């Protein structure tokens, strides 16, 4: 296995993503950026709101020289570049963000409302601890630069995985339903859904389709065992509308309760193997019967041949005896003639 470590500003960053040149280069560009991005105008504020696919924090501070901002910046270095940190020193921007001085809000991916970090003003360790307690979002996107790290962060050896192309109409519709379900269940610590956009991983699509036995040309959601890749997928008809939020939520509840379990696929595989073994045994029995019949036929043929040989021998013996008798008669006649 190949390990890649990046040393930057007294920090050691482990790269745990796709081993592709373009992905690695893009990641390195993110690394050399400042750990905290400053929001100074409405255009930059709009850019902040558009970054809804990742975990992000935003704080309001008096200035860059503020000791509270220094603590915030130090915390940002611990998670850079995987978690996005923003800050503003503009009271007007802070008002639009509904932030008070020295306050920091935590935004979970795809959530409309932030979660204020309690206990302001903060020290670095308090911010770090809060992020570590909330670093598994209800819905998160699999990114090429962190795909292995996310995949290893499973719950009881399983992942709920959703495939949807954001640029596809059906994929977009399904993703919006997925976001709605995630927002309604954001307080459930046992729920974490990984969203994968197949367009971001073109080389892996054939592997996923073969391994999971699904068609990724349409949206899919299933539960996957991370060790053996056994999986169960929600039945969705391509000719019908996408499942409703209630239907999707009911399916997820069945997964979390254990009613839907990828381990059940192991039982099906074992049954199939048993059936195959039975078929093999039947074939072996048939072959044995055929062999026995062939042996019996061969024995019968051998017996017939032996009988024929015996009859031929008897006939030959009889012919020889007749010839001998004829010879004896001829000799006797010759002797009589001589005596006369």
Coordinates of N, CA and C in Angstrom, one line a residue, residues 78-306:
X78 N -5.6 22.3 12.2 CA -5.7 20.8 12.6 C -6.5 20.0 11.5
X79 N -7.4 20.7 10.9 CA -8.3 20.0 10.0 C -8.1 20.4 8.5
X80 N -7.2 21.3 8.3 CA -7.0 21.8 6.9 C -6.4 20.7 6.0
X81 N -6.9 20.5 4.8 CA -7.9 21.2 4.1 C -9.2 20.5 4.0
X82 N -9.4 19.5 4.9 CA -10.6 18.6 4.8 C -11.9 19.3 5.3
X83 N -11.7 20.2 6.3 CA -12.9 21.0 6.9 C -12.6 22.5 6.5
X84 N -13.6 23.1 6.0 CA -13.5 24.5 5.5 C -13.8 25.5 6.7
X85 N -12.9 26.4 6.9 CA -13.1 27.4 8.0 C -13.2 28.8 7.3
X86 N -14.2 29.5 7.7 CA -14.4 30.9 7.2 C -14.5 31.8 8.4
X87 N -14.2 33.1 8.1 CA -14.3 34.1 9.1 C -14.6 35.5 8.5
X88 N -15.2 36.3 9.3 CA -15.5 37.7 8.8 C -15.2 38.7 9.9
X89 N -14.7 39.9 9.5 CA -14.5 41.0 10.4 C -15.4 42.1 10.1
X90 N -16.4 41.9 9.2 CA -17.3 42.9 8.8 C -18.6 42.8 9.5
X91 N -19.0 43.8 10.3 CA -20.3 43.7 11.1 C -21.5 43.4 10.2
X92 N -21.5 44.0 8.9 CA -22.7 43.8 8.0 C -22.8 42.3 7.6
X93 N -21.6 41.7 7.3 CA -21.6 40.3 6.9 C -22.0 39.5 8.1
X94 N -21.5 39.8 9.2 CA -21.8 39.1 10.4 C -23.3 39.1 10.7
X95 N -23.9 40.2 10.5 CA -25.4 40.4 10.7 C -26.2 39.4 9.8
X96 N -25.7 39.3 8.5 CA -26.4 38.4 7.5 C -26.2 37.0 7.9
X97 N -25.1 36.7 8.6 CA -24.8 35.3 9.1 C -25.4 35.1 10.4
X98 N -26.0 36.1 11.0 CA -26.6 36.0 12.4 C -25.6 35.6 13.4
X99 N -24.4 36.2 13.3 CA -23.3 35.9 14.2 C -23.1 37.1 15.2
X100 N -22.7 36.7 16.4 CA -22.3 37.7 17.4 C -20.8 37.7 17.5
X101 N -20.2 38.7 18.1 CA -18.7 38.8 18.1 C -18.2 37.5 18.8
X102 N -17.1 37.0 18.2 CA -16.4 35.8 18.8 C -17.2 34.5 18.7
X103 N -18.3 34.5 18.0 CA -19.2 33.4 17.9 C -18.8 32.6 16.6
X104 N -18.9 31.2 16.7 CA -18.7 30.4 15.6 C -19.8 29.4 15.3
X105 N -20.3 29.3 14.1 CA -21.3 28.4 13.7 C -20.8 27.2 12.9
X106 N -21.4 26.1 13.2 CA -20.9 24.8 12.5 C -22.0 24.4 11.5
X107 N -21.6 24.3 10.2 CA -22.6 23.9 9.2 C -22.4 22.4 8.8
X108 N -23.4 21.6 9.0 CA -23.3 20.2 8.5 C -23.6 20.2 7.0
X109 N -23.0 19.4 6.2 CA -23.3 19.3 4.8 C -24.8 19.2 4.5
X110 N -25.3 20.0 3.5 CA -26.7 20.0 3.0 C -27.7 20.5 4.0
X111 N -27.3 21.0 5.2 CA -28.3 21.5 6.1 C -28.5 23.0 6.0
X112 N -29.8 23.4 6.1 CA -30.1 24.8 6.0 C -29.7 25.6 7.1
X113 N -29.8 25.1 8.3 CA -29.5 25.9 9.5 C -28.2 25.4 10.2
X114 N -27.4 26.4 10.7 CA -26.2 26.0 11.4 C -26.4 25.6 12.8
X115 N -25.4 25.0 13.4 CA -25.4 24.7 14.8 C -24.3 25.6 15.5
X116 N -24.8 26.5 16.4 CA -23.8 27.3 17.1 C -22.9 26.5 18.1
X117 N -21.7 26.7 18.0 CA -20.8 26.1 19.0 C -20.9 26.8 20.4
X118 N -21.3 26.0 21.4 CA -21.6 26.6 22.7 C -20.3 27.0 23.4
X119 N -20.5 28.0 24.3 CA -19.4 28.3 25.2 C -18.4 29.4 24.7
X120 N -18.8 30.3 23.8 CA -17.9 31.3 23.3 C -17.5 32.3 24.5
X121 N -16.3 32.9 24.4 CA -15.3 32.6 23.4 C -14.6 31.3 23.6
X122 N -14.0 30.8 22.6 CA -13.4 29.4 22.6 C -11.9 29.5 22.6
X123 N -11.4 28.3 23.1 CA -9.9 28.1 22.9 C -9.8 27.0 21.8
X124 N -8.7 26.8 21.3 CA -8.5 25.9 20.2 C -9.0 24.5 20.5
X125 N -8.7 23.9 21.7 CA -9.1 22.6 22.0 C -10.6 22.4 22.0
X126 N -11.3 23.4 22.4 CA -12.8 23.3 22.5 C -13.4 23.2 21.1
X127 N -12.8 24.0 20.1 CA -13.3 23.9 18.8 C -13.0 22.6 18.2
X128 N -11.7 22.1 18.4 CA -11.3 20.8 17.9 C -12.2 19.7 18.4
X129 N -12.5 19.7 19.7 CA -13.3 18.7 20.3 C -14.7 18.7 19.7
X130 N -15.3 19.9 19.5 CA -16.6 19.9 18.9 C -16.7 19.3 17.5
X131 N -15.7 19.7 16.7 CA -15.7 19.1 15.4 C -15.5 17.6 15.4
X132 N -14.7 17.1 16.2 CA -14.5 15.6 16.3 C -15.8 14.9 16.7
X133 N -16.6 15.6 17.5 CA -17.8 15.0 17.9 C -18.9 15.1 16.8
X134 N -18.7 15.9 15.8 CA -19.7 16.1 14.8 C -19.1 15.9 13.4
X135 N -18.1 15.1 13.3 CA -17.4 15.0 11.9 C -18.0 13.9 11.1
X136 N -19.1 13.2 11.5 CA -19.8 12.3 10.7 C -21.2 12.8 10.4
X137 N -21.3 13.5 9.3 CA -22.6 14.1 8.9 C -23.7 13.1 8.6
X138 N -24.9 13.5 8.6 CA -26.1 12.7 8.3 C -26.0 12.3 6.8
X139 N -25.6 13.3 6.0 CA -25.4 13.0 4.5 C -24.1 13.7 4.1
X140 N -23.3 12.9 3.5 CA -22.0 13.4 3.1 C -21.6 12.9 1.7
X141 N -20.9 13.7 1.0 CA -20.5 13.3 -0.4 C -19.2 12.7 -0.4
X142 N -19.0 11.6 -1.2 CA -17.7 10.9 -1.4 C -16.9 11.7 -2.3
X143 N -15.8 12.2 -1.8 CA -14.9 13.0 -2.7 C -13.7 12.2 -3.1
X144 N -13.1 12.5 -4.3 CA -11.9 11.7 -4.7 C -10.7 11.9 -3.8
X145 N -10.6 13.1 -3.1 CA -9.4 13.3 -2.3 C -9.5 12.7 -0.9
X146 N -10.7 12.2 -0.5 CA -10.9 11.6 0.8 C -11.7 10.4 0.8
X147 N -11.8 9.7 -0.3 CA -12.7 8.6 -0.5 C -12.4 7.4 0.5
X148 N -11.1 7.1 0.7 CA -10.8 6.0 1.6 C -11.1 6.3 3.1
X149 N -10.8 7.5 3.4 CA -11.1 8.0 4.8 C -12.6 7.9 5.1
X150 N -13.4 8.3 4.2 CA -14.8 8.3 4.4 C -15.3 6.8 4.4
X151 N -14.8 6.0 3.5 CA -15.3 4.6 3.4 C -14.9 3.8 4.7
X152 N -13.8 4.2 5.3 CA -13.4 3.5 6.5 C -14.2 3.9 7.7
X153 N -14.9 5.0 7.6 CA -15.7 5.6 8.8 C -17.1 5.0 8.7
X154 N -17.2 3.7 8.9 CA -18.5 3.0 8.8 C -19.2 3.0 10.2
X155 N -20.4 2.5 10.2 CA -21.2 2.3 11.4 C -21.5 0.8 11.5
X156 N -20.9 0.2 12.5 CA -21.1 -1.3 12.7 C -20.8 -2.1 11.4
X157 N -19.8 -1.7 10.7 CA -19.4 -2.4 9.5 C -20.3 -2.2 8.3
X158 N -21.1 -1.2 8.3 CA -22.0 -1.0 7.2 C -22.1 0.5 6.8
X159 N -22.5 0.7 5.5 CA -22.7 2.0 5.0 C -24.0 2.0 4.3
X160 N -24.8 3.1 4.5 CA -25.9 3.4 3.6 C -25.4 4.2 2.4
X161 N -25.5 3.7 1.2 CA -24.8 4.3 0.0 C -25.9 4.7 -1.0
X162 N -25.8 6.0 -1.5 CA -26.7 6.4 -2.5 C -25.9 6.9 -3.7
X163 N -26.3 6.3 -4.9 CA -25.7 6.8 -6.1 C -26.7 7.7 -6.9
X164 N -26.2 8.9 -7.3 CA -27.1 9.8 -8.0 C -26.3 10.8 -8.8
X165 N -26.5 11.0 -10.0 CA -25.8 12.0 -10.8 C -26.5 13.3 -10.6
X166 N -25.8 14.3 -10.1 CA -26.4 15.6 -9.8 C -26.9 16.3 -11.1
X167 N -26.2 16.1 -12.2 CA -26.6 16.7 -13.4 C -27.7 16.0 -14.2
X168 N -28.1 14.9 -13.7 CA -29.2 14.1 -14.4 C -30.5 14.5 -13.7
X169 N -31.6 14.7 -14.5 CA -32.9 15.1 -13.9 C -33.3 14.1 -12.8
X170 N -33.3 12.8 -13.0 CA -33.7 11.9 -12.0 C -32.8 11.9 -10.8
X171 N -31.5 12.0 -11.1 CA -30.5 12.0 -10.1 C -30.7 13.2 -9.2
X172 N -30.9 14.4 -9.8 CA -31.1 15.6 -9.0 C -32.4 15.5 -8.2
X173 N -33.5 15.0 -8.7 CA -34.7 14.8 -8.0 C -34.5 13.9 -6.8
X174 N -33.8 12.8 -7.0 CA -33.5 11.8 -5.9 C -32.7 12.4 -4.9
X175 N -31.7 13.2 -5.3 CA -30.8 13.9 -4.3 C -31.5 14.8 -3.4
X176 N -32.5 15.6 -4.0 CA -33.3 16.5 -3.2 C -34.1 15.8 -2.2
X177 N -34.7 14.6 -2.6 CA -35.4 13.8 -1.6 C -34.5 13.3 -0.5
X178 N -33.3 12.9 -0.9 CA -32.3 12.4 0.1 C -32.0 13.5 1.1
X179 N -31.8 14.7 0.6 CA -31.5 15.9 1.5 C -32.6 16.1 2.5
X180 N -33.9 16.0 2.0 CA -35.0 16.2 2.8 C -35.0 15.2 4.0
X181 N -34.8 13.9 3.6 CA -34.7 12.9 4.7 C -33.6 13.1 5.7
X182 N -32.5 13.6 5.2 CA -31.3 13.8 6.0 C -31.6 15.0 7.0
X183 N -32.3 16.0 6.5 CA -32.6 17.2 7.4 C -33.6 16.8 8.4
X184 N -34.5 15.9 8.1 CA -35.5 15.5 9.1 C -34.9 14.5 10.1
X185 N -33.8 14.0 9.8 CA -33.2 13.0 10.7 C -31.8 13.4 11.2
X186 N -31.5 14.6 11.1 CA -30.1 15.1 11.4 C -29.7 14.8 12.9
X187 N -30.7 14.6 13.8 CA -30.4 14.4 15.2 C -30.1 12.9 15.5
X188 N -30.3 12.0 14.5 CA -30.1 10.6 14.7 C -28.6 10.3 14.5
X189 N -27.9 9.9 15.6 CA -26.5 9.6 15.5 C -26.1 8.4 14.7
X190 N -27.1 7.5 14.6 CA -26.9 6.2 13.9 C -27.1 6.3 12.4
X191 N -27.5 7.5 11.9 CA -27.7 7.6 10.5 C -26.6 8.4 9.8
X192 N -26.0 7.8 8.8 CA -25.0 8.5 8.0 C -25.1 7.9 6.6
X193 N -25.4 8.7 5.7 CA -25.6 8.3 4.3 C -24.4 8.9 3.4
X194 N -23.8 8.0 2.6 CA -22.8 8.5 1.7 C -23.4 8.6 0.3
X195 N -23.3 9.8 -0.2 CA -23.7 10.1 -1.6 C -22.6 10.0 -2.5
X196 N -22.7 9.2 -3.6 CA -21.7 9.1 -4.6 C -22.2 9.6 -5.9
X197 N -21.6 10.5 -6.5 CA -21.9 10.9 -7.9 C -21.1 10.1 -8.9
X198 N -21.7 9.2 -9.6 CA -20.9 8.4 -10.5 C -20.0 9.2 -11.5
X199 N -20.4 10.4 -11.9 CA -19.7 11.2 -12.8 C -18.3 11.5 -12.2
X200 N -18.1 11.5 -10.9 CA -16.8 11.8 -10.3 C -15.9 10.6 -10.3
X201 N -16.4 9.4 -10.6 CA -15.6 8.2 -10.5 C -15.9 7.3 -11.7
X202 N -15.6 7.8 -12.9 CA -15.9 7.0 -14.1 C -15.2 5.7 -14.2
X203 N -14.0 5.6 -13.7 CA -13.3 4.3 -13.8 C -13.8 3.3 -12.8
X204 N -14.5 3.7 -11.7 CA -15.1 2.8 -10.7 C -16.5 2.3 -11.0
X205 N -17.2 3.0 -12.0 CA -18.6 2.6 -12.3 C -18.7 1.2 -12.7
X206 N -17.9 0.6 -13.6 CA -18.0 -0.8 -14.0 C -17.8 -1.7 -12.8
X207 N -16.9 -1.4 -11.9 CA -16.6 -2.2 -10.7 C -17.8 -2.2 -9.8
X208 N -18.3 -1.0 -9.5 CA -19.5 -0.9 -8.6 C -20.7 -1.7 -9.2
X209 N -20.9 -1.5 -10.5 CA -22.1 -2.2 -11.1 C -21.9 -3.7 -11.0
X210 N -20.7 -4.2 -11.2 CA -20.5 -5.7 -11.1 C -20.6 -6.2 -9.7
X211 N -19.9 -5.4 -8.8 CA -19.9 -5.9 -7.4 C -21.3 -5.8 -6.7
X212 N -22.0 -4.7 -7.0 CA -23.3 -4.6 -6.3 C -24.5 -5.0 -7.1
X213 N -24.2 -5.4 -8.4 CA -25.3 -5.9 -9.3 C -26.4 -4.9 -9.5
X214 N -26.0 -3.7 -9.8 CA -26.9 -2.6 -10.0 C -26.6 -1.8 -11.3
X215 N -27.5 -1.1 -11.7 CA -27.4 -0.2 -12.9 C -27.3 1.2 -12.5
X216 N -26.1 1.8 -12.7 CA -25.9 3.2 -12.2 C -26.3 4.3 -13.2
X217 N -27.0 3.9 -14.2 CA -27.6 4.9 -15.1 C -28.8 5.5 -14.5
X218 N -29.3 5.0 -13.4 CA -30.4 5.6 -12.7 C -30.0 5.6 -11.2
X219 N -30.7 6.4 -10.4 CA -30.4 6.5 -8.9 C -30.6 5.2 -8.2
X220 N -29.7 5.0 -7.2 CA -29.8 3.8 -6.4 C -29.5 4.1 -5.0
X221 N -30.1 3.4 -4.0 CA -29.7 3.5 -2.6 C -29.7 2.1 -2.0
X222 N -28.7 1.8 -1.2 CA -28.6 0.4 -0.6 C -27.8 0.5 0.6
X223 N -27.7 -0.7 1.3 CA -26.9 -0.8 2.5 C -25.8 -1.8 2.1
X224 N -24.5 -1.5 2.4 CA -23.4 -2.3 2.0 C -22.5 -2.7 3.2
X225 N -22.2 -4.0 3.2 CA -21.2 -4.5 4.2 C -19.8 -4.1 3.7
X226 N -19.0 -3.4 4.5 CA -17.8 -2.9 4.0 C -16.7 -3.9 3.9
X227 N -16.9 -5.1 4.6 CA -15.8 -6.1 4.5 C -16.0 -7.0 3.3
X228 N -17.2 -7.6 3.1 CA -17.3 -8.5 1.9 C -18.1 -7.9 0.8
X229 N -18.6 -6.7 0.9 CA -19.3 -6.0 -0.2 C -20.7 -6.6 -0.5
X230 N -21.2 -7.4 0.5 CA -22.6 -7.8 0.3 C -23.5 -6.6 0.5
X231 N -24.6 -6.6 -0.3 CA -25.4 -5.4 -0.3 C -26.9 -5.8 -0.5
X232 N -27.7 -4.9 -0.1 CA -29.2 -4.9 -0.4 C -29.6 -3.6 -0.9
X233 N -30.3 -3.5 -2.0 CA -30.7 -2.3 -2.6 C -32.2 -2.1 -2.7
X234 N -32.6 -0.8 -2.5 CA -34.0 -0.5 -2.5 C -34.6 -0.7 -3.9
X235 N -35.7 -1.4 -4.0 CA -36.3 -1.6 -5.3 C -36.9 -0.3 -5.9
X236 N -36.4 0.1 -7.0 CA -37.0 1.4 -7.6 C -37.2 1.1 -9.1
X237 N -38.4 1.3 -9.6 CA -38.8 1.1 -11.0 C -38.4 2.3 -11.8
X238 N -37.6 2.1 -12.9 CA -37.2 3.2 -13.7 C -38.3 3.9 -14.4
X239 N -39.4 3.2 -14.6 CA -40.6 3.8 -15.3 C -41.5 4.6 -14.4
X240 N -41.3 4.5 -13.1 CA -42.1 5.2 -12.2 C -41.4 6.4 -11.6
X241 N -42.1 7.2 -10.8 CA -41.5 8.3 -10.1 C -40.5 7.9 -9.1
X242 N -39.7 8.8 -8.6 CA -38.7 8.5 -7.6 C -39.5 8.2 -6.3
X243 N -39.0 7.4 -5.3 CA -39.7 7.2 -4.1 C -39.9 8.5 -3.3
X244 N -41.0 8.6 -2.6 CA -41.2 9.8 -1.8 C -40.3 9.8 -0.6
X245 N -40.2 11.0 0.1 CA -39.4 11.1 1.3 C -39.9 10.1 2.3
X246 N -41.2 9.9 2.5 CA -41.7 9.0 3.5 C -41.3 7.5 3.1
X247 N -41.4 7.2 1.9 CA -41.0 5.8 1.5 C -39.5 5.6 1.7
X248 N -38.7 6.6 1.4 CA -37.3 6.5 1.6 C -36.9 6.4 3.1
X249 N -37.6 7.2 3.9 CA -37.4 7.2 5.3 C -37.8 5.9 5.9
X250 N -38.9 5.3 5.4 CA -39.3 4.0 5.9 C -38.3 2.9 5.6
X251 N -37.7 2.9 4.4 CA -36.7 2.0 4.0 C -35.5 2.1 4.9
X252 N -35.1 3.4 5.2 CA -33.9 3.6 6.0 C -34.1 3.1 7.4
X253 N -35.4 3.3 7.9 CA -35.7 2.8 9.3 C -35.6 1.3 9.3
X254 N -36.0 0.6 8.3 CA -35.9 -0.8 8.2 C -34.4 -1.3 8.2
X255 N -33.5 -0.5 7.6 CA -32.1 -0.8 7.6 C -31.5 -0.6 9.0
X256 N -31.9 0.5 9.6 CA -31.3 0.8 11.0 C -31.8 -0.2 12.0
X257 N -33.0 -0.7 11.8 CA -33.6 -1.7 12.8 C -33.1 -3.1 12.5
X258 N -32.5 -3.3 11.4 CA -32.0 -4.7 11.1 C -32.9 -5.5 10.3
X259 N -34.1 -5.0 9.9 CA -35.0 -5.7 9.1 C -34.4 -5.9 7.7
X260 N -33.7 -5.0 7.2 CA -32.9 -5.1 5.9 C -31.5 -5.2 6.3
X261 N -30.9 -6.3 6.0 CA -29.5 -6.6 6.4 C -28.7 -7.2 5.2
X262 N -27.6 -6.7 4.9 CA -26.8 -7.3 3.8 C -26.2 -8.6 4.1
X263 N -26.2 -9.0 5.4 CA -25.7 -10.3 5.8 C -26.7 -11.4 5.3
X264 N -28.0 -11.0 5.1 CA -28.9 -12.0 4.6 C -28.5 -12.5 3.2
X265 N -27.8 -11.7 2.5 CA -27.3 -12.1 1.2 C -26.4 -13.3 1.3
X266 N -25.6 -13.5 2.5 CA -24.8 -14.6 2.7 C -25.6 -15.9 2.7
X267 N -26.8 -15.8 3.4 CA -27.6 -17.0 3.5 C -28.1 -17.4 2.1
X268 N -28.4 -16.5 1.3 CA -28.9 -16.8 -0.1 C -27.7 -17.5 -0.9
X269 N -26.5 -16.9 -0.7 CA -25.4 -17.5 -1.4 C -25.1 -18.9 -0.9
X270 N -25.3 -19.2 0.4 CA -25.1 -20.5 0.9 C -26.1 -21.5 0.4
X271 N -27.4 -21.0 0.3 CA -28.5 -21.9 -0.3 C -28.1 -22.2 -1.7
X272 N -27.6 -21.2 -2.5 CA -27.3 -21.5 -3.9 C -26.2 -22.5 -4.0
X273 N -25.2 -22.4 -3.0 CA -24.1 -23.4 -3.1 C -24.6 -24.8 -2.7
X274 N -25.5 -24.9 -1.7 CA -26.1 -26.2 -1.4 C -26.8 -26.8 -2.6
X275 N -27.6 -25.9 -3.3 CA -28.3 -26.4 -4.5 C -27.3 -27.0 -5.5
X276 N -26.2 -26.2 -5.7 CA -25.2 -26.6 -6.7 C -24.6 -27.9 -6.3
X277 N -24.3 -28.1 -4.9 CA -23.7 -29.4 -4.4 C -24.7 -30.5 -4.7
X278 N -26.0 -30.3 -4.4 CA -27.0 -31.4 -4.6 C -27.0 -31.8 -6.1
X279 N -27.0 -30.8 -7.0 CA -27.0 -31.1 -8.4 C -25.7 -31.9 -8.8
X280 N -24.6 -31.5 -8.2 CA -23.4 -32.2 -8.5 C -23.5 -33.7 -8.0
X281 N -24.0 -33.9 -6.8 CA -24.2 -35.2 -6.3 C -25.1 -36.1 -7.2
X282 N -26.2 -35.4 -7.7 CA -27.1 -36.2 -8.6 C -26.4 -36.6 -9.9
X283 N -25.6 -35.6 -10.4 CA -24.9 -35.9 -11.6 C -23.9 -37.1 -11.4
X284 N -23.2 -37.1 -10.2 CA -22.3 -38.2 -9.9 C -23.0 -39.5 -9.8
X285 N -24.2 -39.5 -9.2 CA -25.0 -40.7 -9.0 C -25.4 -41.3 -10.4
X286 N -25.8 -40.4 -11.3 CA -26.2 -40.8 -12.6 C -25.0 -41.4 -13.4
X287 N -23.8 -40.7 -13.2 CA -22.6 -41.2 -13.9 C -22.3 -42.6 -13.3
X288 N -22.4 -42.8 -12.0 CA -22.1 -44.2 -11.4 C -23.0 -45.2 -12.0
X289 N -24.3 -44.9 -12.1 CA -25.3 -45.8 -12.6 C -25.0 -46.2 -14.1
X290 N -24.6 -45.2 -14.8 CA -24.3 -45.4 -16.2 C -23.0 -46.3 -16.3
X291 N -22.0 -46.1 -15.4 CA -20.8 -46.9 -15.4 C -21.2 -48.4 -15.1
X292 N -22.1 -48.6 -14.1 CA -22.4 -49.9 -13.7 C -23.1 -50.6 -14.9
X293 N -24.0 -49.9 -15.6 CA -24.7 -50.5 -16.7 C -23.8 -50.9 -17.8
X294 N -22.8 -50.0 -18.0 CA -21.8 -50.3 -19.0 C -21.0 -51.6 -18.7
X295 N -20.6 -51.7 -17.4 CA -19.9 -52.8 -16.9 C -20.7 -54.1 -17.1
X296 N -22.0 -54.1 -16.8 CA -22.8 -55.2 -16.9 C -22.9 -55.6 -18.4
X297 N -23.1 -54.7 -19.3 CA -23.1 -55.0 -20.7 C -21.8 -55.6 -21.2
X298 N -20.7 -55.1 -20.7 CA -19.4 -55.6 -21.1 C -19.3 -57.1 -20.6
X299 N -19.7 -57.4 -19.4 CA -19.7 -58.7 -18.9 C -20.5 -59.7 -19.7
X300 N -21.7 -59.2 -20.1 CA -22.6 -60.1 -20.9 C -22.0 -60.3 -22.3
X301 N -21.3 -59.3 -22.8 CA -20.7 -59.5 -24.1 C -19.5 -60.5 -24.0
X302 N -18.8 -60.4 -22.9 CA -17.7 -61.3 -22.7 C -18.2 -62.8 -22.6
X303 N -19.3 -63.0 -21.8 CA -19.8 -64.3 -21.7 C -20.3 -64.9 -23.0
X304 N -20.9 -64.0 -23.8 CA -21.4 -64.5 -25.1 C -20.2 -64.9 -26.0
X305 N -19.1 -64.1 -25.9 CA -18.0 -64.4 -26.7 C -17.3 -65.7 -26.3
X306 N -17.3 -66.0 -24.9 CA -16.7 -67.2 -24.4 C -17.6 -68.4 -24.9

